CSV table of C-alpha atoms and ligand atoms in Angstrom, one decimal:
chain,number,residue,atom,x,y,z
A,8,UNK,CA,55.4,-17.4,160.5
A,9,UNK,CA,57.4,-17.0,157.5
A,10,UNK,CA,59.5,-13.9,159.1
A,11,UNK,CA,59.8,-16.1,162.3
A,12,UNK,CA,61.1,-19.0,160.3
A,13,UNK,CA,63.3,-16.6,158.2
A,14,UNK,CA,64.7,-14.8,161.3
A,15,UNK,CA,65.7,-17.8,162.8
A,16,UNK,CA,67.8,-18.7,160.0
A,17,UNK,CA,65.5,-20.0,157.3
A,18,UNK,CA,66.7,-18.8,153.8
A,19,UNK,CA,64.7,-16.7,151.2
A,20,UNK,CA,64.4,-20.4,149.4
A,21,UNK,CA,63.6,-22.0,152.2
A,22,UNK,CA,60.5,-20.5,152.9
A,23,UNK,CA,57.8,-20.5,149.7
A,24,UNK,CA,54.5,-18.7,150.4
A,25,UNK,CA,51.6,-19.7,147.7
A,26,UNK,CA,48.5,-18.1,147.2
A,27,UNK,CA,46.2,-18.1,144.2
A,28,UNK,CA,44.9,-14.8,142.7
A,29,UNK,CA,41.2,-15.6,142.9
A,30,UNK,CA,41.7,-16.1,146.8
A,31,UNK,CA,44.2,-13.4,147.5
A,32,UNK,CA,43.4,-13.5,151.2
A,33,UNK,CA,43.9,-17.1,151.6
A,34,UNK,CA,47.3,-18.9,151.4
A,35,UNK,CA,50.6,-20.5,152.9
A,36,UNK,CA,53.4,-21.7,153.2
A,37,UNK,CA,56.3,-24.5,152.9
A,38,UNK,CA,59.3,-24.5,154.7
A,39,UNK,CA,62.3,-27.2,154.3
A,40,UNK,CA,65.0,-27.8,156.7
A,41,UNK,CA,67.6,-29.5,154.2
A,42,UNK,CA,68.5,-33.1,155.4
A,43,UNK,CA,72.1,-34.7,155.4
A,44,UNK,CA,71.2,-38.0,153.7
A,45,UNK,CA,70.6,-38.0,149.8
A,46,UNK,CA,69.2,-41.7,150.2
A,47,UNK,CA,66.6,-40.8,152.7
A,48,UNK,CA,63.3,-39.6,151.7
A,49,UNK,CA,61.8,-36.9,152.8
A,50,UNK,CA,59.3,-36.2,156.0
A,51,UNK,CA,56.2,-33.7,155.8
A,52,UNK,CA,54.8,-32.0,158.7
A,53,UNK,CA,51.2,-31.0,157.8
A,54,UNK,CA,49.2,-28.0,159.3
A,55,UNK,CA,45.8,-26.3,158.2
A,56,UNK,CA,45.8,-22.4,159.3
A,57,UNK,CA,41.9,-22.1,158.9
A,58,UNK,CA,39.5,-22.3,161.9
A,59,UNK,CA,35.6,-22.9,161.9
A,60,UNK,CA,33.3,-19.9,162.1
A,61,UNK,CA,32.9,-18.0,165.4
A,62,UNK,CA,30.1,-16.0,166.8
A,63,UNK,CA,31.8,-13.1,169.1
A,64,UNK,CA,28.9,-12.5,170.7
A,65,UNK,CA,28.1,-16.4,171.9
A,66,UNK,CA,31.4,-16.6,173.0
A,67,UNK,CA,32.0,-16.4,177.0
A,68,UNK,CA,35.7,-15.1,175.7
A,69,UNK,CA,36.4,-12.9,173.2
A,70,UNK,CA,37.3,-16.0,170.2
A,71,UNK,CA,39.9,-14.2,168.4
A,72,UNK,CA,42.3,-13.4,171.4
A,73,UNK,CA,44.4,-15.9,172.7
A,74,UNK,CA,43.5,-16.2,176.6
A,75,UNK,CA,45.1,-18.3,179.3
A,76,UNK,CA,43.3,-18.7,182.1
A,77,UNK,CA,42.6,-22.1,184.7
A,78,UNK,CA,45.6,-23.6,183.1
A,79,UNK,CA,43.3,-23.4,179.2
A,80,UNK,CA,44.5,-21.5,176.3
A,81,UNK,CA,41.1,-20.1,174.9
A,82,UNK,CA,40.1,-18.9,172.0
A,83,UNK,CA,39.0,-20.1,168.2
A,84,UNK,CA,42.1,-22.7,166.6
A,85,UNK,CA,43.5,-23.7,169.9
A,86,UNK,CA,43.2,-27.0,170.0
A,87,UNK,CA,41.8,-27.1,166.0
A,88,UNK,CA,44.9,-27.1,165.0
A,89,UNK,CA,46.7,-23.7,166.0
A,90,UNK,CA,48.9,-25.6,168.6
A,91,UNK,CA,49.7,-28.3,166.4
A,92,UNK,CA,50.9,-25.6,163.8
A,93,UNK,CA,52.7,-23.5,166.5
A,94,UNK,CA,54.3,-26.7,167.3
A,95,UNK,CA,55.6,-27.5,163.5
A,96,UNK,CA,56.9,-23.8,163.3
A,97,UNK,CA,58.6,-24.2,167.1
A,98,UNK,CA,60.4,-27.1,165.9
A,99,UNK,CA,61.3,-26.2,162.9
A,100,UNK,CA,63.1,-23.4,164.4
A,101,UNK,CA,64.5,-25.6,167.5
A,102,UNK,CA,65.9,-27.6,164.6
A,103,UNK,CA,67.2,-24.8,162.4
A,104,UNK,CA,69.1,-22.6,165.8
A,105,UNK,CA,70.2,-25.9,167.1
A,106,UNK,CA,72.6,-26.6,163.8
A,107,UNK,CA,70.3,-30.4,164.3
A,108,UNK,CA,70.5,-31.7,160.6
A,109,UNK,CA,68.4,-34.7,160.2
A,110,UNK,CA,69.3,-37.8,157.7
A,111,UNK,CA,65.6,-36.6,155.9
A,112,UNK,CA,64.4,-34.0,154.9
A,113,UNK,CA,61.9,-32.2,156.8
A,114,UNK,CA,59.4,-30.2,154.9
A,115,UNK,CA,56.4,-28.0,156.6
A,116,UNK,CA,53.2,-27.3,154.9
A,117,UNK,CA,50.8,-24.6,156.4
A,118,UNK,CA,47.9,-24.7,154.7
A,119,UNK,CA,43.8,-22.9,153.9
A,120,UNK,CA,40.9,-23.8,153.4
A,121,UNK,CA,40.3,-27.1,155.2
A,122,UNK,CA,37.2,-26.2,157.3
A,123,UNK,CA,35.0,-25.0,154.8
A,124,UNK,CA,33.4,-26.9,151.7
A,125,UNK,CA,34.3,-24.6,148.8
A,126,UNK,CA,37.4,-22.9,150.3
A,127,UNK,CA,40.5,-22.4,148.5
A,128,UNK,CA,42.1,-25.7,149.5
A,129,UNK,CA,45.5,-25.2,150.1
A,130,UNK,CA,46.4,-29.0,150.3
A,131,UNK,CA,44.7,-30.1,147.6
A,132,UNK,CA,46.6,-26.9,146.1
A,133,UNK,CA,50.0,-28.0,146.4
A,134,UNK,CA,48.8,-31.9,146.0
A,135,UNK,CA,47.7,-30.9,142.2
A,136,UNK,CA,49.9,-28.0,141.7
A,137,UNK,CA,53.7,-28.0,143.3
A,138,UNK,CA,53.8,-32.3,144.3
A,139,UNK,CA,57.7,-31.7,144.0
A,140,UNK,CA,57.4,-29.3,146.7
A,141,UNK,CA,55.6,-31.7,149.4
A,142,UNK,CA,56.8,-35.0,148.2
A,143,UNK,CA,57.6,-36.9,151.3
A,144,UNK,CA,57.6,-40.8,152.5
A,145,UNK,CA,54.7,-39.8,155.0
A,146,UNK,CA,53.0,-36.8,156.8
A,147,UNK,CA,52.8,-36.4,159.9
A,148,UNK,CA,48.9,-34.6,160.5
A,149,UNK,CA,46.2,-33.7,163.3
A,150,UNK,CA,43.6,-35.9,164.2
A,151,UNK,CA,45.5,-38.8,166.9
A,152,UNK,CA,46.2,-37.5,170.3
A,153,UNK,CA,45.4,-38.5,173.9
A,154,UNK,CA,42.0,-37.9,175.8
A,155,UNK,CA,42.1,-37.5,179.4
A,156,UNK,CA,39.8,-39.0,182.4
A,157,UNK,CA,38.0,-35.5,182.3
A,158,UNK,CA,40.7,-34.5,185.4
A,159,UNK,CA,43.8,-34.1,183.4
A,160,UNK,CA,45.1,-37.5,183.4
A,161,UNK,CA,46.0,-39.3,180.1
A,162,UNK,CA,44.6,-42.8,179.9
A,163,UNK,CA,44.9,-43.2,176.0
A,164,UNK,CA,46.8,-41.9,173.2
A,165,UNK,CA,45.7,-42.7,169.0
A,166,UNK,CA,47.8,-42.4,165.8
A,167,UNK,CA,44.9,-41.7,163.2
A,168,UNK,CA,45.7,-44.2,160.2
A,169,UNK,CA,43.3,-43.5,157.4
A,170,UNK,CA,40.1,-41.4,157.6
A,171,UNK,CA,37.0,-42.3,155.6
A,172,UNK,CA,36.0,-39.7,152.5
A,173,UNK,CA,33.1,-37.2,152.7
A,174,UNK,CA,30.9,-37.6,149.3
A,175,UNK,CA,27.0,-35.4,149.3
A,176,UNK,CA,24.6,-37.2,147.1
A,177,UNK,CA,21.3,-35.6,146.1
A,178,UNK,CA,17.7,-37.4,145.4
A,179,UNK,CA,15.4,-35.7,143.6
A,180,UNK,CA,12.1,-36.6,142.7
A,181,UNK,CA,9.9,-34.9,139.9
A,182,UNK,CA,6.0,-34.4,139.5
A,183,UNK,CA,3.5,-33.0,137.0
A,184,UNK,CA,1.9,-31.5,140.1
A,185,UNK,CA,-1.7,-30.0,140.5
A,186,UNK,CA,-4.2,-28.5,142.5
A,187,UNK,CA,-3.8,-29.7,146.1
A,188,UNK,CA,-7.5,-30.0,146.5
A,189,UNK,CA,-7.9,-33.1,144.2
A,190,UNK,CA,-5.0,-35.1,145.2
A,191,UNK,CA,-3.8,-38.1,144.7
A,192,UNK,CA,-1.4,-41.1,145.7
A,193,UNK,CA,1.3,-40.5,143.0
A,194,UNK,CA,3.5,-37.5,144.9
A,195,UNK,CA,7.0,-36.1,144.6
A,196,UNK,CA,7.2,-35.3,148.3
A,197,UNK,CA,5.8,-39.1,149.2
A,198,UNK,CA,8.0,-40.5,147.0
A,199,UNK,CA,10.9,-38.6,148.1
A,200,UNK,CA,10.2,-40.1,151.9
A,201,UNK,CA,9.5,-43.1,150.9
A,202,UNK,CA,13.1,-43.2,149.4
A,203,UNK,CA,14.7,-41.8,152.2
A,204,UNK,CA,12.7,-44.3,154.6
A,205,UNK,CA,14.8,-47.1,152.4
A,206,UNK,CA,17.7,-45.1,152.8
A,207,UNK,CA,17.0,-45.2,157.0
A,208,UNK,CA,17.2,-48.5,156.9
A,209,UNK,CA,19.4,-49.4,154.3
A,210,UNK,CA,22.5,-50.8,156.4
A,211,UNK,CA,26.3,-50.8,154.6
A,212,UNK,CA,28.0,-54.2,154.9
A,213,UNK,CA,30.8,-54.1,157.6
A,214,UNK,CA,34.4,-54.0,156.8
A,215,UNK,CA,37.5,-54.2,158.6
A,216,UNK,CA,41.1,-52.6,157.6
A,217,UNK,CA,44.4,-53.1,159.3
A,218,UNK,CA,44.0,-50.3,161.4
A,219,UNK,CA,40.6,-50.8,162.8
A,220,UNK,CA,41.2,-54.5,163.6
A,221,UNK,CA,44.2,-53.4,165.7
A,222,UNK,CA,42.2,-50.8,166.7
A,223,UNK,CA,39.1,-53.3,167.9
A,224,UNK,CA,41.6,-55.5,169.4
A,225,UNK,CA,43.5,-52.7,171.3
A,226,UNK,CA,40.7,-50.6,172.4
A,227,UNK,CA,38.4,-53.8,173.3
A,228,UNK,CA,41.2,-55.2,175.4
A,229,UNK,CA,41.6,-52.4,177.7
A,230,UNK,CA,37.5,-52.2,178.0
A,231,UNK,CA,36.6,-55.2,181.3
A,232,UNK,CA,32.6,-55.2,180.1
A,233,UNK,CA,31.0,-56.5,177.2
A,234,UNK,CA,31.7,-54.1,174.5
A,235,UNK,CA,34.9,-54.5,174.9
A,236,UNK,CA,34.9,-58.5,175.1
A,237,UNK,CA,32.4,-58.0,171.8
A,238,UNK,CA,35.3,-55.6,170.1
A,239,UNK,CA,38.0,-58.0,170.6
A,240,UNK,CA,36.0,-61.0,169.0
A,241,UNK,CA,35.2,-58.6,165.9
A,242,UNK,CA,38.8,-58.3,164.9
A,243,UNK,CA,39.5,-62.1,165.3
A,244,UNK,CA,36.2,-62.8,163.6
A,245,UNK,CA,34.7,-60.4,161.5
A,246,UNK,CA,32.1,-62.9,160.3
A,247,UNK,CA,30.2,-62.7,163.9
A,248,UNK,CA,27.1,-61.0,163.3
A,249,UNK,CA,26.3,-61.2,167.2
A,250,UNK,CA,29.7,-59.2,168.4
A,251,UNK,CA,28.9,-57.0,165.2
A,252,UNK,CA,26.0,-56.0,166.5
A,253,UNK,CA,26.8,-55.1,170.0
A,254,UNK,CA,29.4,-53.1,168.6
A,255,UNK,CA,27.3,-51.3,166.1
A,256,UNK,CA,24.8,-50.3,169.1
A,257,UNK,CA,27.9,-47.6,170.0
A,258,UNK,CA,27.3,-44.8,166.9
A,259,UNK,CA,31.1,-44.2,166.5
A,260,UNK,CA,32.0,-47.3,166.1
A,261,UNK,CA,29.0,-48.2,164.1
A,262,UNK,CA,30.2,-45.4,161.6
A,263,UNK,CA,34.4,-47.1,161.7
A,264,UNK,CA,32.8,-50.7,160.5
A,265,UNK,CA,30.9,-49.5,157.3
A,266,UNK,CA,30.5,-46.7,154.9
A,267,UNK,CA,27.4,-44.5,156.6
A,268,UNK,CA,25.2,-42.6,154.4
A,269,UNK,CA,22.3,-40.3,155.9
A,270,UNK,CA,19.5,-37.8,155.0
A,271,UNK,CA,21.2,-34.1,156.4
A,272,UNK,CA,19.1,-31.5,154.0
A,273,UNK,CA,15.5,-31.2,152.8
A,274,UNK,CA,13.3,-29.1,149.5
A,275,UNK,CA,10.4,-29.9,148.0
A,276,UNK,CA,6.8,-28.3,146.7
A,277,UNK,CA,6.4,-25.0,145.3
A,278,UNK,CA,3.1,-23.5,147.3
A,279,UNK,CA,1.1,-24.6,150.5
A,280,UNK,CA,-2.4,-25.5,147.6
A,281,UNK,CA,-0.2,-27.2,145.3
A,282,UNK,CA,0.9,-30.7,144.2
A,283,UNK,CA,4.9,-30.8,144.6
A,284,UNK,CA,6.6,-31.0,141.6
A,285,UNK,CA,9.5,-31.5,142.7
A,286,UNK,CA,11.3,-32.6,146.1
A,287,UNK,CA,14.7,-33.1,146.9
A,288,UNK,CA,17.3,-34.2,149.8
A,289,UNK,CA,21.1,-33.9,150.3
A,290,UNK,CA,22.7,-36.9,151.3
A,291,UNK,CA,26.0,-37.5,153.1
A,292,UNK,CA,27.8,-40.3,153.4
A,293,UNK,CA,30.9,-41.2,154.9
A,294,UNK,CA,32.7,-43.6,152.4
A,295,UNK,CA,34.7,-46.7,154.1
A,296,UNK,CA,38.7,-46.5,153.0
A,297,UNK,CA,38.8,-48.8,149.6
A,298,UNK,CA,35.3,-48.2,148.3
A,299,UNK,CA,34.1,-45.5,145.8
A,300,UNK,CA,31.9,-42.8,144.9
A,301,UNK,CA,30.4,-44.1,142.2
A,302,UNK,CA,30.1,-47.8,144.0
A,303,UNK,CA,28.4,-46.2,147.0
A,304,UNK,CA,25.9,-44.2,144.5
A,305,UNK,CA,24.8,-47.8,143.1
A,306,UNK,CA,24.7,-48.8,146.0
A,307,UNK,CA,21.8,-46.3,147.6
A,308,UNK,CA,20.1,-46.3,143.4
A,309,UNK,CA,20.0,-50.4,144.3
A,310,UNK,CA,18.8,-49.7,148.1
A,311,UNK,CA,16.2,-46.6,147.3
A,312,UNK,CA,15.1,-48.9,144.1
A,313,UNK,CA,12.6,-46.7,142.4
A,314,UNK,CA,14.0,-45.7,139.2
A,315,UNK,CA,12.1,-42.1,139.6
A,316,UNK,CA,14.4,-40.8,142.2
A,317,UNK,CA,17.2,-39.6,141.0
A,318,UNK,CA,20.9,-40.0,142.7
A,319,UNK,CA,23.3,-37.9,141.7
A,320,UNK,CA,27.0,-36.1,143.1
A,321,UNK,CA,27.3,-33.0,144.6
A,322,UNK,CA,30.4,-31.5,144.1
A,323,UNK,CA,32.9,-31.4,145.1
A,324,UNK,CA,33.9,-34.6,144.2
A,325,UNK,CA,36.3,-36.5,146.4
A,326,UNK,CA,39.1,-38.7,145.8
A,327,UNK,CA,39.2,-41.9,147.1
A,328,UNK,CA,40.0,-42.6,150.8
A,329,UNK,CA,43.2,-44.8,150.5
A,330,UNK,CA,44.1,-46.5,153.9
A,331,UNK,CA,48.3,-46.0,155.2
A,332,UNK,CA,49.9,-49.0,156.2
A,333,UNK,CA,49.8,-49.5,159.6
A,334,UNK,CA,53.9,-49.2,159.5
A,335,UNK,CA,56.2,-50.7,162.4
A,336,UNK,CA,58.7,-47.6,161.3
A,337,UNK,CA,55.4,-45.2,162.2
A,338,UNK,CA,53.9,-47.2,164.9
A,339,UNK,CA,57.1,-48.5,166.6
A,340,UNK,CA,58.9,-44.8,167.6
A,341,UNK,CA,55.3,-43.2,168.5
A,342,UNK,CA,54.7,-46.4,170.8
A,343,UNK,CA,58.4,-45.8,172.3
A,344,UNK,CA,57.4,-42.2,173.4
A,345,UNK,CA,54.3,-42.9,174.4
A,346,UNK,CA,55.6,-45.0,176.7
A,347,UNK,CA,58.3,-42.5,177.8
A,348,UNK,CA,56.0,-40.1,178.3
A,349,UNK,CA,53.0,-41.4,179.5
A,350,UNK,CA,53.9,-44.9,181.3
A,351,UNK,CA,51.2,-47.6,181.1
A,352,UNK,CA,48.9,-45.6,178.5
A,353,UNK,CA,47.9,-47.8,175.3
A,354,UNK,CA,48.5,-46.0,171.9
A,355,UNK,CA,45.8,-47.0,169.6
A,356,UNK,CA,45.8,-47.1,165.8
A,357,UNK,CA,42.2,-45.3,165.0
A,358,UNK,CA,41.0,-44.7,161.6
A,359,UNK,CA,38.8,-41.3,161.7
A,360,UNK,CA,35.0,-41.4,160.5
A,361,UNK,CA,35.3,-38.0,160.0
A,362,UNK,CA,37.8,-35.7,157.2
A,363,UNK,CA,40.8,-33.9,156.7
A,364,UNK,CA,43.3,-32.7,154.1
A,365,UNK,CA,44.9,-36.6,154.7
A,366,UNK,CA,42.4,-38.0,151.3
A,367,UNK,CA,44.4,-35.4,149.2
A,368,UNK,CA,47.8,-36.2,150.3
A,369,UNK,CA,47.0,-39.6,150.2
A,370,UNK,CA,45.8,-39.5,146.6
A,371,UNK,CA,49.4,-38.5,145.3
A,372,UNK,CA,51.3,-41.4,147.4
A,373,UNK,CA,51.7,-39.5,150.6
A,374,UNK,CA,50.4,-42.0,153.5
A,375,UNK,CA,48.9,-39.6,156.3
A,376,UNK,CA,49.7,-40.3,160.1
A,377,UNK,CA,47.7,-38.4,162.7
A,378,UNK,CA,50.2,-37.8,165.4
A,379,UNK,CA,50.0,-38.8,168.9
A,380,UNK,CA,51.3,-36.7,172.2
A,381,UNK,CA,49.0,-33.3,172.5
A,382,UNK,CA,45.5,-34.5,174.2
A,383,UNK,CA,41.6,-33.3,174.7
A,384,UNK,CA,39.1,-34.0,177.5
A,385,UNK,CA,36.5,-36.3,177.0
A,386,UNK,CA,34.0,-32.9,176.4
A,387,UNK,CA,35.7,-32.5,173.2
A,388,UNK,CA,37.6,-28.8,174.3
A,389,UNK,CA,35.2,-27.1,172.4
A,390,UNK,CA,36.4,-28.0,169.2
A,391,UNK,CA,33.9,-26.7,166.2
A,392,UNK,CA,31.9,-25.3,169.0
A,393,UNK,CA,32.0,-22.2,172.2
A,394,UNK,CA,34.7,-21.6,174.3
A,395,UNK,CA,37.3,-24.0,172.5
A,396,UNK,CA,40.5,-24.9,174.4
A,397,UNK,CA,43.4,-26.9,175.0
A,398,UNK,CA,45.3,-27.6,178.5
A,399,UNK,CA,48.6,-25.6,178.7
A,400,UNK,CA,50.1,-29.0,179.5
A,401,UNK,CA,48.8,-30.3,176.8
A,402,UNK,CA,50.6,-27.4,174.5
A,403,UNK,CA,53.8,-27.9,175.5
A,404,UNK,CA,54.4,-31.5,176.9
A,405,UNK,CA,52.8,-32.0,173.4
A,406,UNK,CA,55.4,-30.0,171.5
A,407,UNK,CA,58.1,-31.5,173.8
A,408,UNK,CA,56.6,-35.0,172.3
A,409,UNK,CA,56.1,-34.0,168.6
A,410,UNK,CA,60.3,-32.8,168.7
A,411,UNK,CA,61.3,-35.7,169.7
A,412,UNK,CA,58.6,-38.0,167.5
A,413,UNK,CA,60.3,-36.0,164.3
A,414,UNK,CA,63.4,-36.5,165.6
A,415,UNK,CA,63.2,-40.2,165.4
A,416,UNK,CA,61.7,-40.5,162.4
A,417,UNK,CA,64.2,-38.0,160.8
A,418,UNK,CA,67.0,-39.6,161.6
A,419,UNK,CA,65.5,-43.4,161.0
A,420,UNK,CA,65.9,-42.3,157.2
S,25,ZN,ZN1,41.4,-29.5,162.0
């Protein structure tokens, strides 16, 4: 990507790869297209190059080779994030041959690491280590995008504002143990489930931010049955438990009002004729924008209440999810081409119970925007999973989008 950017004009400072010596094979890059305006801040596009694990051999395809075929481009990264990233570099060069100089600058950051827990993190990289390099009024990021009817048609597009944070907890419980022949009540394994039975049933208290009381509003207004009617009352009132709780019966939008916290991993005892001495679960919760690490650990020491389990952090330890303003000079220009390009479809402001490199950008000042235009099929394209693709439409009407969402944004500075 770096010769492409370079041959289409990019300069030798332009383009900076960074890698770090422990991770040789890992890496990326940042490219800048200089902007006219000295006033305007800068712009970041944000890519991660890393894809999730594939088994060749489960695969209908071969996962590593890019395949079109029934109007799909197969194959591991294509819809997460590959053409997202082959957008960024397309437009950068667009941008670059075209002599286009924007008021901002627009900076690209390709980065590692995002898919896997212990990676070499390329965004939280450059976040700690070259800020200068990435500093930016906002990022543009994966995770909005339109969903089709399961037939190729559009109905809605979403501009991800603000993502919860991903923290593991671990409760442990300890025993003197014994011979499992003479046992008795007093049990590191009971004790352990009897915790995690608390933890079951231990329900966050529900919040609302900006985005998902738009989000509530929008998405229950366009819904004609009772979720939806239950949704829009939510936003106005957050206070009515009965709307809450016909929202909370659908499990993503159960996990968008609260921080979530559940059992995922499981030890304990030491020999089938023994008393455990010790048992332990992983626990991970999903941490609502605004609240903490250490305030959701009090929280499940108050809800276990049995001063014998232990809660502690796994690493590694995230930062704080900090929401982005739902801004009318972010929102406004998406909802403009959404309507251009896909007349009578609702853009939605969602806020994602799940992660990306966002939290780390976010943590130095940089608010995160997932950006609208590509789309997926309600089956979710294979995404983490076999067989993942994304609709050739969906490629290139989607870069066609993103160039001209930059665009405006670039020259609004
Ligand atoms: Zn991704």
């Amino acid at each position: 990507m770096a010769a492409h950017l370079k041959s289409a004009g990019y300069g030798d400072r332009d383009v900076t790869l960074f890698s770090v010596p422990e991770h040789p094979k890992e890496g990326g890059l940042v490219a800048i297209l200089a902007g006219s305006k000295k006033t305007a801040k800068p712009m970041l596009l944000l890519g991660h190059l890393d894809v999730v694990e594939a088994k060749r051999e489960d695969w209908t395809r071969d996962p590593f080779a890019l395949i079109e075929e029934n109007g799909y481009f197969y194959g591991r990264g294509a819809a997460d994030m590959k053409a997202m990233d082959a957008t960024w570099v397309d437009a950068m060069i667009r941008f670059k041959q075209s002599g286009y100089r924007p008021h901002r600058t627009i900076k690209l950051a390709l980065t590692c690491g995002e898919e896997t827990t212990f990676a070499f993190n390329g965004a939280q990289w450059l976040a700690n280590n070259r800020p200068e390099l990435i500093s930016a009024a906002f990022a543009l990021n994966e995770g909005g995008g339109g969903r089709t009817d399961g037939h190729g048609k559009v109905v809605v597009e979403s501009i991800q504002v603000g993502e919860k944070a991903s923290q593991n907890y671990r409760l442990e419980t300890v025993n003197a143990g014994g011979h499992s022949s003479i046992p008795i009540r007093d049990n590191a394994i009971y004790e352990l489930s009897d915790a995690l039975t608390k933890l079951r049933d231990h329900e966050f208290p529900m919040q609302l931010t900006d985005t998902t009381r738009a989000f509530f509003a929008k998405a229950g207004a366009a819904r004609a049955d009772e979720l939806g009617q239950a949704m829009v009352t939510l936003s106005k009132n957050p206070g009515d438990s009965a709307a809450e709780a016909i929202v909370s019966k659908d499990r993503s939008y159960h996990s968008m009002l609260r921080t979530t916290c559940v059992a995922t991993l499981l030890e304990g005892g030491h020999a089938n004729n023994a008393l455990p001495q010790r048992a332990a679960a992983n626990v991970n919760c999903r941490i609502f924008p605004g609240d903490t690490v250490e305030g959701t650990q009090a929280a499940l020491v108050a809800a276990i209440a049995d001063p014998n389990v232990k809660v502690t952090l796994v690493p590694p330890i995230r930062p704080i999810a900090v929401p982005p303003p739902l801004d009318p000079a972010i929102i406004g220009p998406a909802e403009k081409l959404v309507a251009k390009y896909f007349p009578g479809v609702p853009l939605v402001p969602t806020m994602s119970t799940g992660a990306t490199d966002g939290i780390f950008l976010e943590a130095i000042g940089i608010p995160v925007y997932g950006a609208p235009g590509g789309w997926g099929d309600p089956d979710g394209n294979g995404v983490h999973g076999l067989n993942e693709r994304r609709s050739l439409r969906s490629v290139f009407v989607g870069r066609d989008f993103l160039n001209d969402l930059v665009k405006l944004y670039a020259d609004a500075g």
